[in-house]
């Protein structure tokens, strides 16, 4: 099983999760992070660190967020790895918890 970044990360992109990942499995896009399922070791450390509560075990991804399982895998093949914490997007706190952000994802 792997972990999956879901919709609430869009336009937030907090990187607290990246800082605790022992295998550098996060990749970074313009306004979203994703997890490379081939690199994730299921350690769970990232889940508690995510201020947006956007990371779920693959088996626990909410029904309305299932597309993010494939999306993380696909983006992991094209986005660069991020290995250290950066500032969140300027509007992160304002966008944390908003729903319906899928169309705002910049791939």
mmCIF file of C-alpha atoms in Angstrom:
data_model
loop_
_atom_site.group_PDB
_atom_site.id
_atom_site.type_symbol
_atom_site.label_atom_id
_atom_site.label_comp_id
_atom_site.label_asym_id
_atom_site.label_seq_id
_atom_site.Cartn_x
_atom_site.Cartn_y
_atom_site.Cartn_z
ATOM 1 C CA UNK A 1 0.000 0.000 0.000
ATOM 2 C CA UNK A 2 1.137 3.542 -0.715
ATOM 3 C CA UNK A 3 0.055 6.959 0.453
ATOM 4 C CA UNK A 4 -1.753 9.439 -1.764
ATOM 5 C CA UNK A 5 -1.943 13.240 -1.794
ATOM 6 C CA UNK A 6 -5.509 14.390 -2.434
ATOM 7 C CA UNK A 7 -7.405 17.516 -3.473
ATOM 8 C CA UNK A 8 -6.883 19.653 -0.382
ATOM 9 C CA UNK A 9 -3.192 20.028 -1.273
ATOM 10 C CA UNK A 10 -4.112 21.967 -4.424
ATOM 11 C CA UNK A 11 -3.232 25.648 -4.013
ATOM 12 C CA UNK A 12 -1.824 24.990 -0.531
ATOM 13 C CA UNK A 13 1.308 22.905 -1.133
ATOM 14 C CA UNK A 14 2.524 22.797 2.428
ATOM 15 C CA UNK A 15 5.767 20.841 2.456
ATOM 16 C CA UNK A 16 5.945 19.721 6.093
ATOM 17 C CA UNK A 17 5.412 16.178 4.782
ATOM 18 C CA UNK A 18 8.504 16.356 2.604
ATOM 19 C CA UNK A 19 10.703 17.168 5.580
ATOM 20 C CA UNK A 20 9.868 13.903 7.381
ATOM 21 C CA UNK A 21 9.903 11.529 4.398
ATOM 22 C CA UNK A 22 12.820 9.094 4.797
ATOM 23 C CA UNK A 23 12.835 8.040 1.133
ATOM 24 C CA UNK A 24 12.175 11.301 -0.742
ATOM 25 C CA UNK A 25 9.035 10.018 -2.453
ATOM 26 C CA UNK A 26 7.362 13.419 -2.910
ATOM 27 C CA UNK A 27 7.306 15.206 -6.244
ATOM 28 C CA UNK A 28 6.483 18.868 -6.761
ATOM 29 C CA UNK A 29 4.330 20.653 -9.274
ATOM 30 C CA UNK A 30 3.351 24.319 -9.486
ATOM 31 C CA UNK A 31 0.517 24.119 -6.934
ATOM 32 C CA UNK A 32 0.383 20.512 -5.693
ATOM 33 C CA UNK A 33 2.581 17.745 -4.307
ATOM 34 C CA UNK A 34 2.243 14.071 -5.194
ATOM 35 C CA UNK A 35 3.699 10.841 -3.851
ATOM 36 C CA UNK A 36 5.578 8.409 -6.054
ATOM 37 C CA UNK A 37 3.929 5.060 -5.288
ATOM 38 C CA UNK A 38 7.048 3.188 -6.395
ATOM 39 C CA UNK A 39 9.171 4.988 -3.792
ATOM 40 C CA UNK A 40 6.745 5.240 -0.842
ATOM 41 C CA UNK A 41 7.548 2.769 1.939
ATOM 42 C CA UNK A 42 4.260 3.230 3.822
ATOM 43 C CA UNK A 43 5.935 4.675 6.903
ATOM 44 C CA UNK A 44 2.974 6.996 7.660
ATOM 45 C CA UNK A 45 5.211 9.851 8.864
ATOM 46 C CA UNK A 46 3.848 12.308 6.305
ATOM 47 C CA UNK A 47 0.202 11.895 7.299
ATOM 48 C CA UNK A 48 0.494 13.578 10.692
ATOM 49 C CA UNK A 49 2.691 16.373 9.293
ATOM 50 C CA UNK A 50 0.246 17.547 6.615
ATOM 51 C CA UNK A 51 -1.518 20.729 7.840
ATOM 52 C CA UNK A 52 -4.112 20.269 5.096
ATOM 53 C CA UNK A 53 -4.866 16.662 6.088
ATOM 54 C CA UNK A 54 -4.559 15.818 2.395
ATOM 55 C CA UNK A 55 -2.597 12.544 2.659
ATOM 56 C CA UNK A 56 -4.333 9.179 2.947
ATOM 57 C CA UNK A 57 -3.367 5.534 2.765
ATOM 58 C CA UNK A 58 -4.396 4.261 -0.663
ATOM 59 C CA UNK A 59 -7.068 2.022 0.858
ATOM 60 C CA UNK A 60 -8.497 4.974 2.831
ATOM 61 C CA UNK A 61 -8.723 7.570 0.059
ATOM 62 C CA UNK A 62 -12.269 8.971 0.210
ATOM 63 C CA UNK A 63 -14.619 7.804 -2.546
ATOM 64 C CA UNK A 64 -14.780 11.257 -4.129
ATOM 65 C CA UNK A 65 -10.950 11.442 -4.255
ATOM 66 C CA UNK A 66 -10.169 8.091 -5.919
ATOM 67 C CA UNK A 67 -8.841 9.754 -9.082
ATOM 68 C CA UNK A 68 -5.888 11.021 -7.027
ATOM 69 C CA UNK A 69 -4.461 7.509 -6.752
ATOM 70 C CA UNK A 70 -3.805 7.435 -10.501
ATOM 71 C CA UNK A 71 -2.976 11.141 -10.577
ATOM 72 C CA UNK A 72 -0.170 10.775 -8.001
ATOM 73 C CA UNK A 73 1.312 7.857 -9.948
ATOM 74 C CA UNK A 74 1.152 9.740 -13.243
ATOM 75 C CA UNK A 75 2.581 13.013 -11.926
ATOM 76 C CA UNK A 76 5.384 11.156 -10.125
ATOM 77 C CA UNK A 77 6.722 10.141 -13.534
ATOM 78 C CA UNK A 78 7.043 13.736 -14.795
ATOM 79 C CA UNK A 79 7.499 16.079 -11.830
ATOM 80 C CA UNK A 80 10.819 16.561 -10.016
ATOM 81 C CA UNK A 81 11.463 15.120 -6.574
ATOM 82 C CA UNK A 82 11.306 17.564 -3.688
ATOM 83 C CA UNK A 83 13.579 16.709 -0.759
ATOM 84 C CA UNK A 84 13.326 19.619 1.663
ATOM 85 C CA UNK A 85 10.688 21.885 3.124
ATOM 86 C CA UNK A 86 9.799 25.106 1.322
ATOM 87 C CA UNK A 87 7.341 27.857 2.097
ATOM 88 C CA UNK A 88 3.734 26.990 1.326
ATOM 89 C CA UNK A 89 1.970 28.934 -1.405
ATOM 90 C CA UNK A 90 1.038 32.479 -0.317
ATOM 91 C CA UNK A 91 -2.688 31.638 -0.392
ATOM 92 C CA UNK A 92 -2.295 28.267 1.369
ATOM 93 C CA UNK A 93 -4.103 29.098 4.585
ATOM 94 C CA UNK A 94 -6.944 30.726 2.645
ATOM 95 C CA UNK A 95 -7.356 27.650 0.404
ATOM 96 C CA UNK A 96 -6.943 24.995 3.083
ATOM 97 C CA UNK A 97 -10.255 23.187 3.437
ATOM 98 C CA UNK A 98 -11.890 24.504 0.287
ATOM 99 C CA UNK A 99 -13.533 21.862 -1.867
ATOM 100 C CA UNK A 100 -13.848 21.590 -5.625
ATOM 101 C CA UNK A 101 -10.239 22.556 -6.356
ATOM 102 C CA UNK A 102 -9.490 19.797 -8.897
ATOM 103 C CA UNK A 103 -9.898 22.133 -11.877
ATOM 104 C CA UNK A 104 -7.274 24.442 -10.350
ATOM 105 C CA UNK A 105 -4.517 21.819 -10.423
ATOM 106 C CA UNK A 106 -1.674 22.938 -12.681
ATOM 107 C CA UNK A 107 -0.062 19.885 -14.240
#
